[in-house]
Coordinates of C-alpha atoms in Angstrom, one line a residue:
Chain A
M1 CA 189.1 5.5 199.6
T2 CA 191.8 2.5 198.2
S3 CA 191.7 2.2 194.5
V4 CA 192.8 -1.6 193.6
V5 CA 192.7 -1.6 190.1
A6 CA 191.6 -4.8 188.1
V7 CA 192.2 -4.0 184.1
I8 CA 190.9 -7.1 182.3
D9 CA 193.2 -9.1 180.3
Y10 CA 191.5 -11.2 177.2
G11 CA 194.8 -11.3 175.5
M12 CA 194.4 -8.6 172.6
G13 CA 196.9 -6.4 172.9
N14 CA 199.1 -4.3 175.4
L15 CA 197.6 -2.8 178.5
H16 CA 200.4 -1.6 179.8
S17 CA 199.8 2.0 178.6
V18 CA 196.7 1.5 180.2
A19 CA 197.9 0.7 183.8
S20 CA 200.8 3.0 183.6
A21 CA 198.4 5.8 183.3
L22 CA 196.5 4.7 186.0
E23 CA 199.3 4.3 188.5
H24 CA 200.1 8.0 187.4
A25 CA 196.9 9.1 187.7
G26 CA 197.4 7.8 191.0
A27 CA 196.2 4.2 191.6
D28 CA 197.3 2.2 194.9
K29 CA 197.7 -0.9 192.7
V30 CA 196.7 -1.7 188.9
L31 CA 196.4 -5.5 188.0
V32 CA 196.2 -6.6 184.6
T33 CA 194.3 -10.0 184.9
H34 CA 191.8 -12.2 183.4
D35 CA 192.0 -14.0 187.1
A36 CA 187.9 -14.0 188.7
A37 CA 189.4 -13.6 192.1
Q38 CA 191.4 -11.1 191.7
I39 CA 189.1 -9.0 189.9
R40 CA 186.0 -9.9 192.4
A41 CA 188.3 -8.2 195.0
A42 CA 189.6 -5.2 193.1
D43 CA 187.7 -2.1 194.0
R44 CA 187.3 -0.6 190.8
V45 CA 187.5 -2.6 187.1
V46 CA 189.0 -0.9 183.4
F47 CA 187.0 -2.9 180.6
P48 CA 190.0 -2.1 177.7
G49 CA 190.3 -3.3 174.3
V50 CA 192.4 -3.4 171.3
G51 CA 192.0 -5.1 168.0
A52 CA 189.3 -6.7 165.5
M53 CA 185.5 -7.1 167.3
R54 CA 185.3 -10.9 165.9
D55 CA 188.4 -12.1 168.1
C56 CA 187.9 -9.8 171.1
M57 CA 184.6 -11.6 171.7
A58 CA 185.6 -14.7 171.3
E59 CA 189.0 -14.2 173.3
I60 CA 186.2 -12.4 175.9
R61 CA 183.8 -15.3 176.4
R62 CA 186.3 -17.9 176.2
L63 CA 187.8 -16.2 179.3
G64 CA 185.0 -15.9 181.0
C65 CA 184.9 -12.2 180.9
D66 CA 182.0 -11.4 180.2
Q67 CA 180.1 -13.0 183.6
L68 CA 183.3 -11.2 185.4
L69 CA 182.6 -7.9 183.9
A70 CA 178.7 -8.4 184.4
D71 CA 179.4 -9.4 188.0
A72 CA 181.4 -6.4 188.7
L73 CA 179.1 -3.9 187.3
V74 CA 175.9 -5.5 188.6
E75 CA 176.4 -7.8 191.1
Q76 CA 179.2 -6.1 193.0
H77 CA 178.2 -2.8 191.9
K78 CA 181.8 -1.6 191.3
P79 CA 182.9 1.8 189.2
V80 CA 183.6 0.3 185.8
L81 CA 185.5 1.8 182.7
A82 CA 185.5 0.6 179.3
I83 CA 187.5 1.9 177.3
C84 CA 187.3 2.0 173.1
V85 CA 186.6 -1.9 172.0
G86 CA 186.0 -2.5 176.0
M87 CA 183.2 0.1 175.0
Q88 CA 181.9 -1.3 171.9
A89 CA 182.0 -5.0 173.3
L90 CA 179.6 -3.4 175.4
M91 CA 176.6 -2.4 172.4
T92 CA 173.9 -5.2 171.1
H93 CA 175.9 -5.7 168.0
S94 CA 178.8 -4.7 166.1
Q95 CA 178.9 -4.3 162.2
E96 CA 182.9 -5.2 162.3
N97 CA 184.5 -8.3 160.5
G98 CA 181.0 -9.3 158.7
G99 CA 178.9 -9.0 162.1
V100 CA 179.5 -10.1 165.1
D101 CA 177.3 -10.2 168.7
C102 CA 178.3 -8.4 171.1
L103 CA 177.3 -8.4 175.4
N104 CA 174.2 -6.6 175.2
L105 CA 175.1 -4.5 178.5
I106 CA 173.2 -1.3 176.2
P107 CA 171.2 -1.6 173.4
G108 CA 172.9 0.1 170.5
E109 CA 175.1 -0.7 167.6
V110 CA 178.6 -0.5 166.2
R111 CA 178.6 1.2 163.0
F112 CA 181.3 2.1 160.4
F113 CA 181.7 5.3 159.5
G114 CA 181.3 5.1 155.9
N115 CA 183.7 5.0 152.9
P116 CA 183.1 7.4 151.3
L117 CA 183.1 9.9 154.6
T118 CA 182.2 13.7 154.5
D119 CA 181.9 16.5 156.8
G120 CA 178.6 19.0 156.8
D121 CA 180.4 21.0 154.1
G122 CA 181.5 17.9 151.8
N123 CA 184.8 17.7 153.0
R124 CA 186.6 14.1 152.7
L125 CA 187.2 12.6 156.2
K126 CA 189.9 10.1 157.0
V127 CA 188.7 6.4 158.3
P128 CA 190.1 5.5 160.4
H129 CA 189.1 8.4 162.6
M130 CA 192.6 8.9 164.3
G131 CA 194.0 11.4 166.1
W132 CA 192.4 14.3 168.7
N133 CA 189.2 15.4 168.8
Q134 CA 186.7 17.5 170.3
V135 CA 184.1 15.6 173.1
R136 CA 180.9 17.3 173.7
Q137 CA 179.9 17.0 177.4
V138 CA 176.7 16.7 176.5
R139 CA 175.7 15.9 180.1
D140 CA 177.6 15.8 183.7
H141 CA 179.0 13.6 185.1
P142 CA 181.7 13.2 187.9
L143 CA 184.6 11.9 185.2
W144 CA 184.3 14.6 183.6
H145 CA 185.5 17.1 186.3
G146 CA 188.4 19.5 185.6
I147 CA 187.9 18.8 182.1
D148 CA 186.5 21.3 179.5
D149 CA 183.7 20.9 177.2
G150 CA 185.1 20.4 174.5
T151 CA 188.4 18.8 175.3
R152 CA 190.0 17.5 172.6
F153 CA 190.6 13.2 173.6
Y154 CA 192.8 10.7 171.6
F155 CA 190.5 8.9 169.4
V156 CA 191.6 5.4 167.1
H157 CA 188.7 3.7 165.2
S158 CA 187.1 2.9 162.2
Y159 CA 183.6 1.8 163.9
Y160 CA 181.5 4.1 166.3
V161 CA 179.2 3.2 168.9
D162 CA 175.3 4.2 168.3
A163 CA 173.6 3.9 171.7
Q164 CA 169.9 3.8 171.7
D165 CA 168.9 4.8 174.8
R166 CA 170.5 8.9 173.8
D167 CA 169.7 9.7 177.5
L168 CA 173.0 7.6 178.5
V169 CA 175.2 9.7 176.1
A170 CA 177.6 11.5 178.5
G171 CA 179.6 12.6 175.5
A172 CA 179.2 13.6 171.6
L173 CA 182.1 13.5 168.8
D174 CA 180.7 14.3 165.6
Y175 CA 183.2 13.2 162.9
G176 CA 180.8 13.2 159.3
V177 CA 177.7 11.3 161.7
R178 CA 176.8 11.6 165.0
A179 CA 179.0 8.9 167.2
D180 CA 178.7 8.3 170.6
A181 CA 182.6 9.4 172.6
A182 CA 181.2 8.7 176.3
L183 CA 178.4 6.5 177.5
A184 CA 177.3 6.5 181.3
R185 CA 175.0 4.0 183.3
D186 CA 174.9 3.9 187.5
N187 CA 178.3 2.5 187.9
L188 CA 179.5 2.3 184.2
F189 CA 181.2 5.1 182.3
A190 CA 182.6 4.4 178.8
T191 CA 184.7 6.1 176.1
Q192 CA 185.5 5.9 172.7
F193 CA 188.5 7.8 172.9
H194 CA 191.9 6.7 174.9
P195 CA 192.0 8.4 178.1
E196 CA 195.4 6.6 178.8
K197 CA 196.9 8.6 175.5
S198 CA 195.2 11.6 175.8
H199 CA 197.8 12.9 177.6
T200 CA 196.8 15.9 180.5
A201 CA 193.1 15.3 180.4
G202 CA 193.3 11.9 180.5
L203 CA 194.9 11.5 182.8
Q204 CA 192.6 13.5 184.9
L205 CA 189.3 11.7 183.7
L206 CA 191.5 8.6 185.3
K207 CA 192.2 10.2 188.3
N208 CA 188.1 11.2 188.3
F209 CA 187.4 7.3 188.0
L210 CA 189.8 6.9 190.8
G211 CA 187.8 8.7 193.3
W212 CA 184.7 8.0 191.5
N213 CA 181.8 5.8 194.1
G214 CA 180.1 4.9 191.0
Q215 CA 177.3 7.1 191.5
C216 CA 175.9 10.1 188.8
Chain B
M1 CA 182.4 25.3 183.3
R2 CA 180.5 25.0 179.8
R3 CA 181.5 26.4 177.1
S4 CA 179.4 27.9 174.2
A5 CA 178.3 25.4 171.5
S6 CA 180.8 27.0 168.8
V7 CA 183.5 24.9 169.8
N8 CA 181.7 22.0 168.8
R9 CA 182.1 22.6 165.1
M10 CA 185.7 22.3 165.4
G11 CA 186.7 19.2 163.8
L12 CA 190.1 16.8 163.9
A13 CA 193.0 18.4 164.8
K14 CA 195.8 17.9 162.4
R15 CA 198.8 16.7 164.6
I16 CA 202.5 17.7 164.7
I17 CA 204.5 14.7 165.7
P18 CA 208.5 15.1 166.5
C19 CA 210.3 12.3 165.6
L20 CA 213.2 10.1 166.9
D21 CA 215.6 8.6 164.5
V22 CA 217.5 6.6 167.2
E23 CA 220.4 4.7 167.3
N24 CA 222.6 2.3 169.6
G25 CA 220.4 4.4 172.4
R26 CA 220.8 7.4 171.3
V27 CA 218.9 10.1 169.4
V28 CA 220.6 11.1 166.1
K29 CA 219.6 13.2 162.8
G30 CA 221.2 13.0 159.6
V31 CA 221.4 14.9 156.8
N32 CA 220.2 12.5 153.9
F33 CA 220.9 10.1 156.2
V34 CA 225.0 10.8 156.2
D35 CA 226.2 13.8 158.3
I36 CA 224.6 12.3 161.9
R37 CA 224.3 14.7 164.4
D38 CA 223.8 13.6 168.6
A39 CA 220.9 15.0 169.7
G40 CA 220.5 12.8 173.3
D41 CA 218.5 10.7 175.3
P42 CA 215.5 9.4 173.8
V43 CA 213.6 8.8 176.9
E44 CA 214.2 12.2 178.0
I45 CA 213.7 14.1 174.4
A46 CA 210.5 12.1 174.7
I47 CA 209.6 13.3 177.8
R48 CA 210.0 16.9 177.2
Y49 CA 207.7 16.9 173.7
N50 CA 205.2 15.1 175.6
E51 CA 205.2 17.7 178.4
Q52 CA 205.6 20.8 175.5
G53 CA 201.9 18.9 174.0
A54 CA 203.0 16.8 170.9
D55 CA 200.4 15.0 169.8
E56 CA 201.8 11.8 168.9
I57 CA 205.7 10.3 169.1
T58 CA 207.4 8.4 166.5
F59 CA 210.7 6.3 166.9
L60 CA 212.8 5.5 164.3
D61 CA 215.5 2.3 165.1
I62 CA 217.8 3.3 162.7
T63 CA 220.4 0.8 164.9
A64 CA 221.8 -2.4 162.7
S65 CA 223.4 -4.4 165.2
H66 CA 221.1 -7.1 166.9
E67 CA 222.4 -6.0 170.5
G68 CA 221.1 -2.8 169.5
R69 CA 217.6 -3.8 169.0
E70 CA 217.3 -5.1 172.3
T71 CA 218.4 -1.7 173.9
T72 CA 215.3 -0.4 171.7
V73 CA 213.1 -2.5 173.1
H74 CA 214.2 -1.3 176.3
T75 CA 214.3 2.5 175.4
V76 CA 210.5 1.6 173.7
E77 CA 209.6 0.2 177.6
Q78 CA 211.1 3.7 179.5
I79 CA 209.0 5.8 177.3
A80 CA 206.0 4.1 176.9
E81 CA 205.8 4.2 180.9
N82 CA 206.3 7.8 181.4
V83 CA 204.6 8.9 178.2
F84 CA 200.6 9.4 177.7
I85 CA 200.2 10.5 174.5
P86 CA 200.4 7.5 171.3
L87 CA 203.7 6.3 170.7
T88 CA 205.2 4.3 166.7
V89 CA 208.0 2.8 166.6
G90 CA 209.5 1.8 163.4
G91 CA 212.6 0.8 162.1
G92 CA 213.8 -2.9 160.9
I93 CA 209.8 -4.5 162.1
R94 CA 210.6 -7.9 159.8
T95 CA 207.9 -10.0 160.7
V96 CA 204.5 -10.9 163.1
E97 CA 206.5 -11.3 165.9
D98 CA 209.1 -8.5 166.2
I99 CA 205.4 -6.5 166.1
R100 CA 204.3 -8.4 168.9
T101 CA 207.5 -7.4 170.9
M102 CA 206.9 -3.7 170.1
L103 CA 203.3 -3.6 171.3
N104 CA 204.0 -5.2 173.9
A105 CA 207.2 -3.2 174.7
G106 CA 203.9 -0.4 174.7
A107 CA 204.0 1.2 171.0
D108 CA 200.7 1.8 170.1
K109 CA 201.3 1.2 166.6
V110 CA 204.2 0.1 164.8
S111 CA 205.4 1.4 161.0
I112 CA 206.9 -1.6 158.5
N113 CA 209.0 -0.4 155.8
T114 CA 211.0 -2.6 153.4
A115 CA 209.4 -5.6 155.1
A116 CA 206.1 -4.7 153.4
I117 CA 207.7 -4.4 150.0
H118 CA 209.9 -7.8 150.6
N119 CA 206.4 -9.4 152.2
P120 CA 203.2 -7.6 151.4
E121 CA 201.3 -9.8 153.4
L122 CA 202.8 -9.2 156.3
V123 CA 200.6 -6.2 156.5
R124 CA 197.3 -8.2 155.7
Q125 CA 198.4 -10.6 158.6
S126 CA 199.6 -7.8 160.7
A127 CA 196.4 -5.9 160.5
E128 CA 194.8 -8.9 161.0
R129 CA 196.0 -10.2 164.2
F130 CA 196.6 -6.7 166.2
G131 CA 194.3 -4.5 163.8
S132 CA 194.8 -2.3 161.8
Q133 CA 194.6 0.9 164.2
C134 CA 198.0 -0.1 165.0
I135 CA 200.0 -0.8 161.4
V136 CA 201.9 1.9 159.7
V137 CA 203.6 1.2 156.1
A138 CA 206.0 3.8 156.0
I139 CA 206.9 4.7 152.4
D140 CA 209.9 5.9 151.5
A141 CA 209.5 7.6 148.1
K142 CA 211.9 9.9 145.6
R143 CA 210.7 11.8 142.1
V144 CA 211.7 9.9 139.3
D145 CA 210.7 11.6 136.4
D146 CA 209.0 10.0 133.4
V147 CA 210.6 9.9 130.1
D148 CA 208.2 13.3 128.8
G149 CA 208.9 14.8 132.2
A150 CA 205.8 14.0 134.3
P151 CA 206.5 13.5 137.6
R152 CA 206.6 10.0 139.2
Y153 CA 207.5 8.6 142.3
E154 CA 209.3 5.9 143.3
I155 CA 209.6 3.8 146.3
F156 CA 213.6 3.6 147.3
T157 CA 215.0 1.3 150.3
H158 CA 218.2 1.3 152.2
G159 CA 217.8 4.7 153.2
G160 CA 217.6 5.7 149.5
R161 CA 220.0 4.6 148.0
K162 CA 217.9 1.1 146.1
P163 CA 215.3 1.7 143.6
T164 CA 212.5 -0.8 144.0
G165 CA 210.5 -0.1 140.6
I166 CA 207.4 0.5 143.1
D167 CA 205.3 3.2 142.6
A168 CA 205.2 5.0 145.2
V169 CA 200.9 6.0 144.9
A170 CA 200.1 2.6 143.7
W171 CA 201.6 1.4 146.7
A172 CA 199.9 3.1 149.0
R173 CA 196.7 2.3 147.7
K174 CA 197.9 -1.6 148.0
M175 CA 198.5 -0.8 151.5
A176 CA 195.4 0.8 152.6
E177 CA 193.8 -2.1 150.7
L178 CA 195.7 -4.4 152.9
G179 CA 195.1 -2.8 156.3
A180 CA 197.1 -0.6 157.3
G181 CA 195.6 2.1 159.1
E182 CA 198.1 4.6 158.4
V183 CA 200.5 5.9 155.7
L184 CA 204.3 7.8 156.8
L185 CA 205.5 9.3 153.7
T186 CA 209.1 10.5 153.7
S187 CA 210.0 11.9 150.7
M188 CA 214.1 10.6 150.1
D189 CA 214.5 13.7 147.8
R190 CA 214.4 16.4 150.9
D191 CA 214.8 14.3 153.9
G192 CA 217.3 16.1 156.0
T193 CA 217.5 19.1 153.6
R194 CA 215.2 21.4 155.5
D195 CA 214.1 22.8 151.8
G196 CA 210.2 21.2 153.2
F197 CA 208.2 18.5 152.4
E198 CA 208.2 17.2 148.7
L199 CA 204.4 18.4 148.0
G200 CA 203.3 16.5 145.1
V201 CA 204.4 13.7 146.2
T202 CA 202.1 14.1 150.0
R203 CA 199.1 15.3 147.5
A204 CA 199.4 12.5 145.6
I205 CA 199.3 10.4 148.2
T206 CA 196.7 11.8 149.7
D207 CA 194.2 12.0 147.5
A208 CA 194.9 8.8 146.4
V209 CA 194.0 6.5 150.4
E210 CA 191.2 6.6 152.5
I211 CA 193.8 6.3 155.8
P212 CA 195.8 9.2 157.3
V213 CA 199.2 10.4 156.2
I214 CA 201.9 11.2 157.9
A215 CA 203.8 13.8 156.0
S216 CA 207.8 13.5 156.8
G217 CA 211.4 14.5 155.0
G218 CA 212.7 18.3 154.9
V219 CA 211.3 20.4 157.4
G220 CA 213.5 23.4 158.3
N221 CA 211.2 26.1 159.3
L222 CA 206.9 26.2 160.6
Q223 CA 206.0 27.5 157.3
H224 CA 206.9 24.0 155.8
L225 CA 204.4 22.5 158.3
V226 CA 201.7 24.3 157.6
E227 CA 202.2 23.7 153.7
G228 CA 202.4 20.0 154.7
I229 CA 199.2 20.5 155.6
T230 CA 196.9 22.8 153.5
L231 CA 198.9 22.2 150.1
G232 CA 200.0 18.6 150.4
G233 CA 196.6 17.5 152.2
A234 CA 198.7 15.6 154.8
D235 CA 196.4 14.6 158.0
A236 CA 199.7 14.6 160.5
V237 CA 203.6 16.3 160.1
L238 CA 206.4 14.4 161.0
A239 CA 209.4 17.0 161.5
A240 CA 213.2 16.0 163.9
S241 CA 216.0 18.6 163.7
I242 CA 214.0 21.5 163.8
F243 CA 212.6 20.4 167.5
H244 CA 215.8 18.6 169.1
F245 CA 218.2 21.3 168.5
G246 CA 215.9 23.6 170.1
E247 CA 214.8 26.0 167.1
Y248 CA 211.2 26.0 167.9
T249 CA 209.5 24.3 170.3
V250 CA 206.0 22.3 169.9
P251 CA 203.7 25.4 171.2
E252 CA 205.1 27.6 169.0
A253 CA 204.8 25.5 165.8
K254 CA 201.4 24.8 167.0
A255 CA 200.5 28.5 167.7
Y256 CA 202.0 29.4 164.3
M257 CA 199.6 26.9 162.8
A258 CA 196.6 28.0 164.6
E259 CA 197.4 31.2 163.0
R260 CA 197.0 30.3 160.2
G261 CA 193.5 29.2 160.4
I262 CA 195.1 25.2 160.7
E263 CA 193.2 23.2 163.5
V264 CA 195.9 22.1 166.9
R265 CA 195.6 20.5 169.9
L266 CA 196.3 23.6 171.5

């Protein structure tokens, strides 16, 4: 199976680390692009994201990346991996920047962690949630292959995803609240954590994505 | 295989961050910024720490010259291509454009120090532009007790030589309000001494802000790392010389901390 990967670039921050991690994981070719022809021709698509949601959504819409993503997902039925703000952008709405309407590809809300945030024992938790936390694999998925349940991944975010359909949750995170660490639906997999920054576990997940046929 | 549900009661791991102080493309580490020793090639060293299981890497450029800065961008690019853990770059960051250059070179976070003192708006502007998650404010604090002897911590610039009159705790709060995502706190009394963190200022600042705090300055042994977290309340501990010269490895540090009940990524 060839693996030409298009990393959708909507101009928000550095995507080189995503691209170089995909190359290390074995991708034949990685294109960082918002060119429609390149994205349509790719075998699989990565939808990353950093920065604030309002600016992200504005650029996604301005560059037509919303349509390109929908085409890859629904029309072409290609494997798609959404990362961090890319995952949040899939949801219905985000509380960030005073409230932003997102792509509504997955019904659900992106919520602020809350300030102050505490764990079950009343200990204060820092926001942003920054660092290595455990992901509970609440269901099997080809992208978890070779990764132990409870493995730590690197997170950095102040807002978290709360999907309406709990059957879509593939990975759970406990950080004062119940947050969705990974969602999976058909040919789409989305992670709140950064696989490209999560060392061997992250590279394994990317390798799994490169070998994935888009079936659950 | 699925492990038991009990693993999920654990929380966020405390981070161990090796720091590369880089001058003209070489890793150096001085004692109180004076006696500088050469510790090697930053790319090789970063790869070694990545392989050892470091949680992040911090790269502080202490090069003075403009030519040296271009070397730095190239070095950051090489590290980012080979290291799949977060990379923070600091030193000489003055403008939004400097931040953009480093992020484009592959840094995940950029640390702002003196420029935040001269222009606090830089923190707000860059957090709005790039997101709080990539804006670290570095605070170099020195103890300057009040007349009644109560401990007070003031920010110093120029490697600890120049007082600013700014209270370090109040400053940390202000930086968090302006949008900083993290504080990198260095005790200028302890940096390079190997006497351990200045736990007073560490505790004061971790208690004062909601954002994560990295403790830095003075680590000479593994117990110091433990104290930074248990007594100082830090979310991450940064050290340079104990790792560079092979005294301890990152796995040894993590094992030591785990034995003392600190959650680490093993």
